[in-house]
């Protein structure tokens, strides 16, 4: 969406201020559309009443993202691919994290296959208040045998926990066998090429699935194929412009990604404005050393998370590459418009009672959730007070002055915390805030004891063994 | 036919800055290192990058706490900044070394500026690459220590790290001017403070444009990389569009990656996380991705520690230059 003025969107709304969308005014709703926090469908009168049909159509085309959004999969595991509006994240935000699809192959022994599928679908890490994981499985045909491929897809679906699939083969017969099994779950097919595009287009049409167009290192060819598909009414497209893992062609790969994104969002070239696929998995073509391959795969992943990759096929399930890749994607796709804070106040973790400790931290979301998960996952019942430091972490707010003894006192007062009800009235400071303990002892004299915890909240569990309950 | 234009708003090149001075220029370095000169965002097709990103490896003047994966590479040199510097250049391919004079911190050893000067001389003799001299971060002591260090390194065109707004930046800026060094202007993730400091260094302390490098702060992967990345990307885009208070090369304290617990902890404190795997392999990637993503945002020189991370960052940035 290039539109930046709510007024222009307002013109396409019913302008009745009926409040059905939950906003006070249509203008406020229009502002929400600009920020992409609201969806057109949430204005029910516009959708339901026939007289607004024309407005609805205009509005829909105005708010459509610059880069087409393609849905893969069904249900709550469905992923959105593409749908971006900007070149650089600070211009607004990036909306749809590129899904990571990990590969399995149809020549894998069944037990191994199931084990890998389980590993992919259950991998998770807690970060800033949420479980992070990966989202897709790419089933590759190695045997080129339709029956084997279909059997593999079946096994993956039976064990895949609803993860959306990418069906990978250049052989239309193989793809068809896979679609026979999986088309209801709306997999993405990979890929139409210069040689097979007619048959693959037919498959995409017959089975109503999104399709990848693979025309490596030839943007002219890629564009003309996209135009051809669009003319056939197939617009749920993903583009594969080729991922070279190293050498001079790696530079060309990045250039192609940058140019495609530019064409889509800066020059509004609609006929090429589709999400782009990256194959970090190609790192494995460059070396036999699995550590080296996984490292290089991470580096490629990082390059294209940053510069326009919308969906990725990956291989390494080693935690040392999955973890950093997942965090990088999270950080780049964090919305820079909203501060990552939690509401200040007292939180309960587990079932705290009179014998539980009170941990003190700040309302920076990363800090708060880190502490909370360290406490909760170790089965500790506790209170956590999140002090309002304007969303600054402990170490930075101690240095910058947002956290201070007086602020701490005020926060407890505001929360109305009942020290008298505690068997061991004591607050546990983060180790990084140790220097406040003297002053706090004066401020809380007769009310609560001040204890200094470890520097890293990951060590709270060990600390508890030595220091809690206090003597 | 597919065609797309270039970004026409990028009209202003980044200032080129030379670090180090050879005999011909009155120093004793074997070669110089050039930063800057870009006319486009890094690795964009609009214009070739004139210089590859450089890496300066950290050397400390006293033993410090380090993650296990890092420490194992330095155990044999931890008490000798000279040997440490040699190892970084000879074995790990460092383009430069940074000697951090942290023992001068009043809360650590409180060593004197005279002691610090000896360390600087030792490192200058041990290696012939250009060097960077870092203080302890103490705002009262750094101006004293760094000015003395600047004097003893006169003519070598070192990078003095760093001047920031919470200290006597003027003294540090002047020490750079008087002794022919380059000043690292450090601010904390805030574009307007960066402009303010750069302006003050130029207008008040008289530091010439070709003697300024910026450190807009590196918040590492998972610990605020989103802030650091966008801050740097905005700075570089602003510079290319002609904001002449921002047209300077950038430096990143990439070693901050080792402050993130995911990079060094043996296992997750969260019992329900999937296994974190081998930390000896996890840590280096943390440093690689922290540095590499900031390379994409416009960083020209990286302060780093782990040899594997250094090798990978060199390799990927060079690959992308073609
Ligand atoms: C991102 C960052 C910023 C961001 C902050 C963003 C934010 N929302 O917090 C910004 C740009 C605002 C910032 C600014 C400053 N920063 Co800053 N910043 C950092 C950085 C890079 C990461 C901090 C971070 O997010 N850590 C992660 C969180 C989770 O850590 P945490 O909140 O401390 O929580 C941990 C522990 O404290 C503990 N914990 C937390 N709660 C609890 C509770 C209990 C009970 C227990 C037991 C433990 C515990 O466990 C947590 C997990 O490990 C660090 C360097 C680094 N460490 O990498 C510097 C750093 C913290 N900053 C520093 C400084 C000096 C500043 C400034 C004062 C600089 C200046 N001169 O202007 C300003 C002041 C900020 C302000 N308050 O206005 C210094 C602090 C030095 C010191 N003496 O401690 C650091 C260490 C950098 C450095 N080496 O110089 N900063
Ligand atoms: S539901 Fe539609 S018509 Fe009603 S207030 Fe919201 S935007 Fe206006």
Tab-separated table of N, CA and C in Angstrom, chain A residues 352-469:
chain	number	residue	atom	x	y	z
A	352	UNK	N	2.037	-18.221	43.689
A	352	UNK	CA	2.789	-17.648	44.811
A	352	UNK	C	1.913	-17.471	46.045
A	353	UNK	N	2.528	-17.643	47.192
A	353	UNK	CA	1.822	-17.450	48.462
A	353	UNK	C	2.715	-16.684	49.413
A	354	UNK	N	2.394	-16.725	50.693
A	354	UNK	CA	3.142	-15.961	51.690
A	354	UNK	C	4.627	-16.350	51.783
A	355	UNK	N	4.949	-17.556	51.339
A	355	UNK	CA	6.339	-17.991	51.484
A	355	UNK	C	7.172	-17.735	50.230
A	356	UNK	N	6.555	-17.085	49.231
A	356	UNK	CA	7.244	-16.925	47.944
A	356	UNK	C	8.073	-15.646	47.890
A	357	UNK	N	9.129	-15.674	47.098
A	357	UNK	CA	9.948	-14.473	46.929
A	357	UNK	C	9.302	-13.462	45.983
A	358	UNK	N	9.758	-12.223	46.078
A	358	UNK	CA	9.339	-11.177	45.150
A	358	UNK	C	10.571	-10.762	44.343
A	359	UNK	N	10.562	-11.068	43.051
A	359	UNK	CA	11.688	-10.686	42.198
A	359	UNK	C	11.410	-9.349	41.551
A	360	UNK	N	12.446	-8.532	41.496
A	360	UNK	CA	12.278	-7.216	40.923
A	360	UNK	C	12.966	-7.133	39.562
A	361	UNK	N	12.246	-6.631	38.591
A	361	UNK	CA	12.874	-6.427	37.276
A	361	UNK	C	12.236	-5.222	36.599
A	362	UNK	N	12.517	-5.016	35.297
A	362	UNK	CA	11.968	-3.841	34.616
A	362	UNK	C	10.925	-4.261	33.582
A	363	UNK	N	10.276	-3.289	32.978
A	363	UNK	CA	9.200	-3.617	32.045
A	363	UNK	C	9.639	-3.688	30.583
A	364	UNK	N	10.941	-3.777	30.321
A	364	UNK	CA	11.420	-4.088	28.971
A	364	UNK	C	10.986	-5.525	28.676
A	365	UNK	N	10.278	-5.725	27.573
A	365	UNK	CA	9.684	-7.043	27.332
A	365	UNK	C	10.739	-8.149	27.313
A	366	UNK	N	11.852	-7.893	26.657
A	366	UNK	CA	12.892	-8.924	26.604
A	366	UNK	C	13.334	-9.307	28.013
A	367	UNK	N	13.544	-8.300	28.853
A	367	UNK	CA	13.989	-8.546	30.224
A	367	UNK	C	12.907	-9.266	31.015
A	368	UNK	N	11.707	-8.717	30.990
A	368	UNK	CA	10.638	-9.290	31.801
A	368	UNK	C	10.413	-10.766	31.442
A	369	UNK	N	10.265	-11.050	30.156
A	369	UNK	CA	9.942	-12.429	29.763
A	369	UNK	C	11.108	-13.380	29.998
A	370	UNK	N	12.316	-12.844	29.908
A	370	UNK	CA	13.479	-13.685	30.209
A	370	UNK	C	13.408	-14.116	31.675
A	371	UNK	N	13.181	-13.160	32.538
A	371	UNK	CA	13.119	-13.464	33.967
A	371	UNK	C	11.926	-14.390	34.240
A	372	UNK	N	10.787	-14.051	33.667
A	372	UNK	CA	9.593	-14.851	33.919
A	372	UNK	C	9.799	-16.304	33.493
A	373	UNK	N	10.406	-16.501	32.329
A	373	UNK	CA	10.557	-17.875	31.863
A	373	UNK	C	11.603	-18.613	32.696
A	374	UNK	N	12.611	-17.894	33.164
A	374	UNK	CA	13.603	-18.546	34.025
A	374	UNK	C	12.972	-18.987	35.347
A	375	UNK	N	12.037	-18.212	35.822
A	375	UNK	CA	11.371	-18.549	37.076
A	375	UNK	C	10.324	-19.645	36.836
A	376	UNK	N	9.467	-19.413	35.857
A	376	UNK	CA	8.352	-20.332	35.621
A	376	UNK	C	8.821	-21.721	35.194
A	377	UNK	N	9.762	-21.779	34.262
A	377	UNK	CA	10.130	-23.087	33.715
A	377	UNK	C	10.852	-23.927	34.762
A	378	UNK	N	11.344	-23.305	35.805
A	378	UNK	CA	11.985	-24.072	36.866
A	378	UNK	C	11.034	-24.377	38.019
A	379	UNK	N	9.772	-24.110	37.782
A	379	UNK	CA	8.764	-24.465	38.776
A	379	UNK	C	8.811	-23.628	40.050
A	380	UNK	N	9.331	-22.427	39.967
A	380	UNK	CA	9.385	-21.575	41.157
A	380	UNK	C	8.089	-20.758	41.233
A	381	UNK	N	7.439	-20.754	42.394
A	381	UNK	CA	6.282	-19.878	42.598
A	381	UNK	C	6.794	-18.541	43.110
A	382	UNK	N	6.435	-17.468	42.436
A	382	UNK	CA	6.988	-16.180	42.851
A	382	UNK	C	6.141	-15.023	42.350
A	383	UNK	N	6.386	-13.857	42.950
A	383	UNK	CA	5.874	-12.595	42.411
A	383	UNK	C	7.014	-11.935	41.637
A	384	UNK	N	6.647	-11.316	40.523
A	384	UNK	CA	7.648	-10.502	39.836
A	384	UNK	C	7.067	-9.103	39.715
A	385	UNK	N	7.836	-8.108	40.161
A	385	UNK	CA	7.372	-6.751	39.930
A	385	UNK	C	8.153	-6.175	38.757
A	386	UNK	N	7.402	-5.707	37.773
A	386	UNK	CA	8.021	-5.077	36.607
A	386	UNK	C	7.957	-3.569	36.826
A	387	UNK	N	9.097	-2.963	37.068
A	387	UNK	CA	9.134	-1.524	37.319
A	387	UNK	C	9.071	-0.782	35.984
A	388	UNK	N	8.349	0.302	35.954
A	388	UNK	CA	8.251	1.080	34.729
A	388	UNK	C	9.542	1.873	34.472
A	389	UNK	N	10.367	1.337	33.582
A	389	UNK	CA	11.596	2.046	33.206
A	389	UNK	C	11.478	2.546	31.771
A	390	UNK	N	10.254	2.765	31.313
A	390	UNK	CA	10.000	3.131	29.926
A	390	UNK	C	10.523	2.071	28.966
A	391	UNK	N	10.439	0.826	29.393
A	391	UNK	CA	10.853	-0.243	28.493
A	391	UNK	C	12.358	-0.367	28.319
A	392	UNK	N	13.109	0.000	29.325
A	392	UNK	CA	14.568	-0.175	29.268
A	392	UNK	C	14.941	-1.350	30.169
A	393	UNK	N	15.899	-2.149	29.743
A	393	UNK	CA	16.335	-3.315	30.500
A	393	UNK	C	17.029	-2.932	31.801
A	394	UNK	N	17.362	-3.933	32.601
A	394	UNK	CA	17.943	-3.655	33.909
A	394	UNK	C	19.290	-2.946	33.789
A	395	UNK	N	20.191	-3.583	33.049
A	395	UNK	CA	21.544	-3.040	32.995
A	395	UNK	C	21.548	-1.617	32.423
A	396	UNK	N	20.798	-1.415	31.364
A	396	UNK	CA	20.771	-0.094	30.743
A	396	UNK	C	20.034	0.927	31.609
A	397	UNK	N	19.008	0.515	32.341
A	397	UNK	CA	18.266	1.501	33.131
A	397	UNK	C	18.980	1.832	34.445
A	398	UNK	N	19.790	0.907	34.936
A	398	UNK	CA	20.619	1.259	36.096
A	398	UNK	C	21.620	2.319	35.660
A	399	UNK	N	22.214	2.100	34.472
A	399	UNK	CA	23.192	3.066	33.957
A	399	UNK	C	22.525	4.387	33.597
A	400	UNK	N	21.311	4.334	33.086
A	400	UNK	CA	20.676	5.537	32.569
A	400	UNK	C	19.751	6.232	33.552
A	401	UNK	N	19.503	5.638	34.711
A	401	UNK	CA	18.744	6.319	35.749
A	401	UNK	C	17.247	6.070	35.751
A	402	UNK	N	16.735	5.258	34.815
A	402	UNK	CA	15.286	4.984	34.842
A	402	UNK	C	14.916	4.062	35.994
A	403	UNK	N	15.891	3.326	36.480
A	403	UNK	CA	15.629	2.481	37.643
A	403	UNK	C	16.343	3.121	38.827
A	404	UNK	N	15.595	3.361	39.908
A	404	UNK	CA	16.210	3.989	41.079
A	404	UNK	C	15.467	3.517	42.312
A	405	UNK	N	16.089	3.649	43.482
A	405	UNK	CA	15.430	3.208	44.714
A	405	UNK	C	14.067	3.874	44.927
A	406	UNK	N	13.982	5.157	44.630
A	406	UNK	CA	12.711	5.846	44.861
A	406	UNK	C	11.637	5.316	43.904
A	407	UNK	N	12.039	5.092	42.681
A	407	UNK	CA	11.120	4.534	41.683
A	407	UNK	C	10.605	3.169	42.156
A	408	UNK	N	11.499	2.407	42.739
A	408	UNK	CA	11.105	1.083	43.223
A	408	UNK	C	10.083	1.221	44.353
A	409	UNK	N	10.357	2.132	45.266
A	409	UNK	CA	9.420	2.353	46.370
A	409	UNK	C	8.042	2.775	45.841
A	410	UNK	N	8.044	3.724	44.926
A	410	UNK	CA	6.771	4.184	44.356
A	410	UNK	C	6.016	3.041	43.684
A	411	UNK	N	6.751	2.202	42.978
A	411	UNK	CA	6.094	1.113	42.247
A	411	UNK	C	5.400	0.144	43.198
A	412	UNK	N	6.052	-0.183	44.303
A	412	UNK	CA	5.412	-1.067	45.279
A	412	UNK	C	4.181	-0.398	45.884
A	413	UNK	N	4.295	0.877	46.166
A	413	UNK	CA	3.137	1.592	46.709
A	413	UNK	C	1.974	1.582	45.728
A	414	UNK	N	2.276	1.908	44.499
A	414	UNK	CA	1.238	1.939	43.475
A	414	UNK	C	0.551	0.581	43.321
A	415	UNK	N	1.359	-0.467	43.346
A	415	UNK	CA	0.797	-1.807	43.172
A	415	UNK	C	0.053	-2.237	44.439
A	416	UNK	N	0.230	-1.508	45.523
A	416	UNK	CA	-0.429	-1.828	46.787
A	416	UNK	C	0.005	-3.184	47.328
A	417	UNK	N	1.296	-3.477	47.172
A	417	UNK	CA	1.750	-4.792	47.592
A	417	UNK	C	1.720	-4.926	49.118
A	418	UNK	N	1.152	-6.042	49.587
A	418	UNK	CA	0.945	-6.252	51.020
A	418	UNK	C	2.127	-7.009	51.641
A	419	UNK	N	3.115	-6.272	52.095
A	419	UNK	CA	4.296	-6.898	52.688
A	419	UNK	C	3.939	-7.681	53.952
A	420	UNK	N	2.963	-7.145	54.692
A	420	UNK	CA	2.614	-7.761	55.973
A	420	UNK	C	2.093	-9.189	55.794
A	421	UNK	N	1.513	-9.448	54.613
A	421	UNK	CA	0.994	-10.788	54.367
A	421	UNK	C	2.075	-11.807	54.016
A	422	UNK	N	3.306	-11.386	53.882
A	422	UNK	CA	4.380	-12.286	53.477
A	422	UNK	C	5.080	-12.875	54.688
A	423	UNK	N	5.354	-14.160	54.620
A	423	UNK	CA	6.071	-14.790	55.723
A	423	UNK	C	7.529	-14.314	55.759
A	424	UNK	N	8.132	-14.178	54.564
A	424	UNK	CA	9.500	-13.650	54.487
A	424	UNK	C	9.457	-12.390	53.640
A	425	UNK	N	9.044	-11.284	54.216
A	425	UNK	CA	8.941	-10.088	53.378
A	425	UNK	C	10.332	-9.687	52.861
A	426	UNK	N	10.569	-9.940	51.607
A	426	UNK	CA	11.879	-9.651	51.027
A	426	UNK	C	11.748	-9.455	49.532
A	427	UNK	N	12.498	-8.496	48.988
A	427	UNK	CA	12.545	-8.374	47.530
A	427	UNK	C	13.927	-8.770	47.052
A	428	UNK	N	13.944	-9.443	45.905
A	428	UNK	CA	15.215	-9.889	45.349
A	428	UNK	C	15.576	-8.985	44.169
A	429	UNK	N	16.690	-8.272	44.315
A	429	UNK	CA	17.136	-7.367	43.251
A	429	UNK	C	17.935	-8.140	42.208
A	430	UNK	N	17.878	-7.663	40.960
A	430	UNK	CA	18.806	-8.230	39.971
A	430	UNK	C	20.241	-7.894	40.389
A	431	UNK	N	21.158	-8.807	40.167
A	431	UNK	CA	22.559	-8.561	40.519
A	431	UNK	C	23.077	-7.243	39.954
A	432	UNK	N	22.613	-6.886	38.758
A	432	UNK	CA	23.085	-5.659	38.113
A	432	UNK	C	22.591	-4.401	38.832
A	433	UNK	N	21.615	-4.561	39.739
A	433	UNK	CA	21.103	-3.395	40.469
A	433	UNK	C	21.565	-3.433	41.922
A	434	UNK	N	22.629	-4.197	42.191
A	434	UNK	CA	23.098	-4.378	43.572
A	434	UNK	C	23.375	-3.055	44.269
A	435	UNK	N	23.805	-2.078	43.487
A	435	UNK	CA	24.222	-0.829	44.136
A	435	UNK	C	23.060	-0.078	44.814
A	436	UNK	N	21.841	-0.451	44.510
A	436	UNK	CA	20.693	0.212	45.157
A	436	UNK	C	20.374	-0.377	46.526
A	437	UNK	N	21.027	-1.477	46.903
A	437	UNK	CA	20.537	-2.198	48.073
A	437	UNK	C	20.620	-1.366	49.369
A	438	UNK	N	21.701	-0.611	49.523
A	438	UNK	CA	21.827	0.189	50.746
A	438	UNK	C	20.688	1.177	50.897
A	439	UNK	N	20.471	1.937	49.849
A	439	UNK	CA	19.431	2.962	49.893
A	439	UNK	C	18.043	2.341	50.070
A	440	UNK	N	17.835	1.199	49.440
A	440	UNK	CA	16.548	0.522	49.561
A	440	UNK	C	16.318	-0.001	50.974
A	441	UNK	N	17.398	-0.444	51.604
A	441	UNK	CA	17.247	-0.918	52.986
A	441	UNK	C	16.682	0.195	53.865
A	442	UNK	N	17.165	1.412	53.642
A	442	UNK	CA	16.627	2.546	54.402
A	442	UNK	C	15.159	2.783	54.050
A	443	UNK	N	14.868	2.782	52.744
A	443	UNK	CA	13.505	3.087	52.316
A	443	UNK	C	12.494	2.030	52.777
A	444	UNK	N	12.919	0.795	52.852
A	444	UNK	CA	11.999	-0.277	53.198
A	444	UNK	C	12.209	-0.798	54.618
A	445	UNK	N	12.951	-0.040	55.425
A	445	UNK	CA	13.283	-0.493	56.782
A	445	UNK	C	12.016	-0.898	57.535
A	446	UNK	N	12.027	-2.069	58.158
A	446	UNK	CA	10.887	-2.526	58.936
A	446	UNK	C	9.792	-3.150	58.104
A	447	UNK	N	9.902	-3.031	56.791
A	447	UNK	CA	8.857	-3.553	55.917
A	447	UNK	C	9.340	-4.787	55.172
A	448	UNK	N	10.469	-4.624	54.504
A	448	UNK	CA	10.959	-5.716	53.668
A	448	UNK	C	12.475	-5.753	53.677
A	449	UNK	N	12.971	-6.968	53.570
A	449	UNK	CA	14.408	-7.178	53.510
A	449	UNK	C	14.841	-7.043	52.038
A	450	UNK	N	16.036	-6.539	51.829
A	450	UNK	CA	16.537	-6.393	50.459
A	450	UNK	C	17.591	-7.472	50.209
A	451	UNK	N	17.358	-8.278	49.207
A	451	UNK	CA	18.333	-9.317	48.881
A	451	UNK	C	18.858	-9.073	47.472
A	452	UNK	N	20.129	-9.426	47.235
A	452	UNK	CA	20.695	-9.246	45.903
A	452	UNK	C	20.809	-10.593	45.215
A	453	UNK	N	20.156	-10.724	44.091
A	453	UNK	CA	20.170	-11.983	43.348
A	453	UNK	C	21.364	-12.054	42.417
A	454	UNK	N	21.435	-13.088	41.599
A	454	UNK	CA	22.542	-13.234	40.652
A	454	UNK	C	22.445	-12.217	39.523
A	455	UNK	N	23.535	-12.071	38.768
A	455	UNK	CA	23.519	-11.105	37.667
A	455	UNK	C	22.620	-11.574	36.535
A	456	UNK	N	22.631	-12.862	36.275
A	456	UNK	CA	21.787	-13.361	35.191
A	456	UNK	C	20.617	-14.123	35.787
A	457	UNK	N	19.425	-13.820	35.318
A	457	UNK	CA	18.250	-14.466	35.909
A	457	UNK	C	18.223	-15.970	35.662
A	458	UNK	N	19.010	-16.438	34.699
A	458	UNK	CA	19.113	-17.878	34.477
A	458	UNK	C	19.685	-18.594	35.689
A	459	UNK	N	20.312	-17.831	36.573
A	459	UNK	CA	20.930	-18.457	37.751
A	459	UNK	C	20.064	-18.341	38.997
A	460	UNK	N	18.838	-17.869	38.831
A	460	UNK	CA	17.953	-17.725	39.990
A	460	UNK	C	17.709	-19.076	40.651
A	461	UNK	N	17.545	-20.099	39.824
A	461	UNK	CA	17.236	-21.416	40.388
A	461	UNK	C	18.346	-21.889	41.341
A	462	UNK	N	19.591	-21.704	40.938
A	462	UNK	CA	20.712	-22.082	41.804
A	462	UNK	C	20.765	-21.193	43.043
A	463	UNK	N	20.520	-19.937	42.852
A	463	UNK	CA	20.534	-18.965	43.936
A	463	UNK	C	19.490	-19.337	45.003
A	464	UNK	N	18.319	-19.772	44.546
A	464	UNK	CA	17.249	-20.136	45.479
A	464	UNK	C	17.720	-21.213	46.454
A	465	UNK	N	18.481	-22.157	45.932
A	465	UNK	CA	18.928	-23.259	46.792
A	465	UNK	C	19.749	-22.743	47.958
A	466	UNK	N	20.562	-21.730	47.708
A	466	UNK	CA	21.431	-21.215	48.772
A	466	UNK	C	20.763	-20.162	49.659
A	467	UNK	N	19.867	-19.368	49.082
A	467	UNK	CA	19.439	-18.172	49.828
A	467	UNK	C	17.955	-18.088	50.158
A	468	UNK	N	17.172	-19.027	49.659
A	468	UNK	CA	15.732	-18.906	49.937
A	468	UNK	C	15.213	-20.163	50.616
A	469	UNK	N	14.405	-20.099	51.713
A	469	UNK	CA	14.001	-18.845	52.361
A	469	UNK	C	15.154	-18.159	53.095
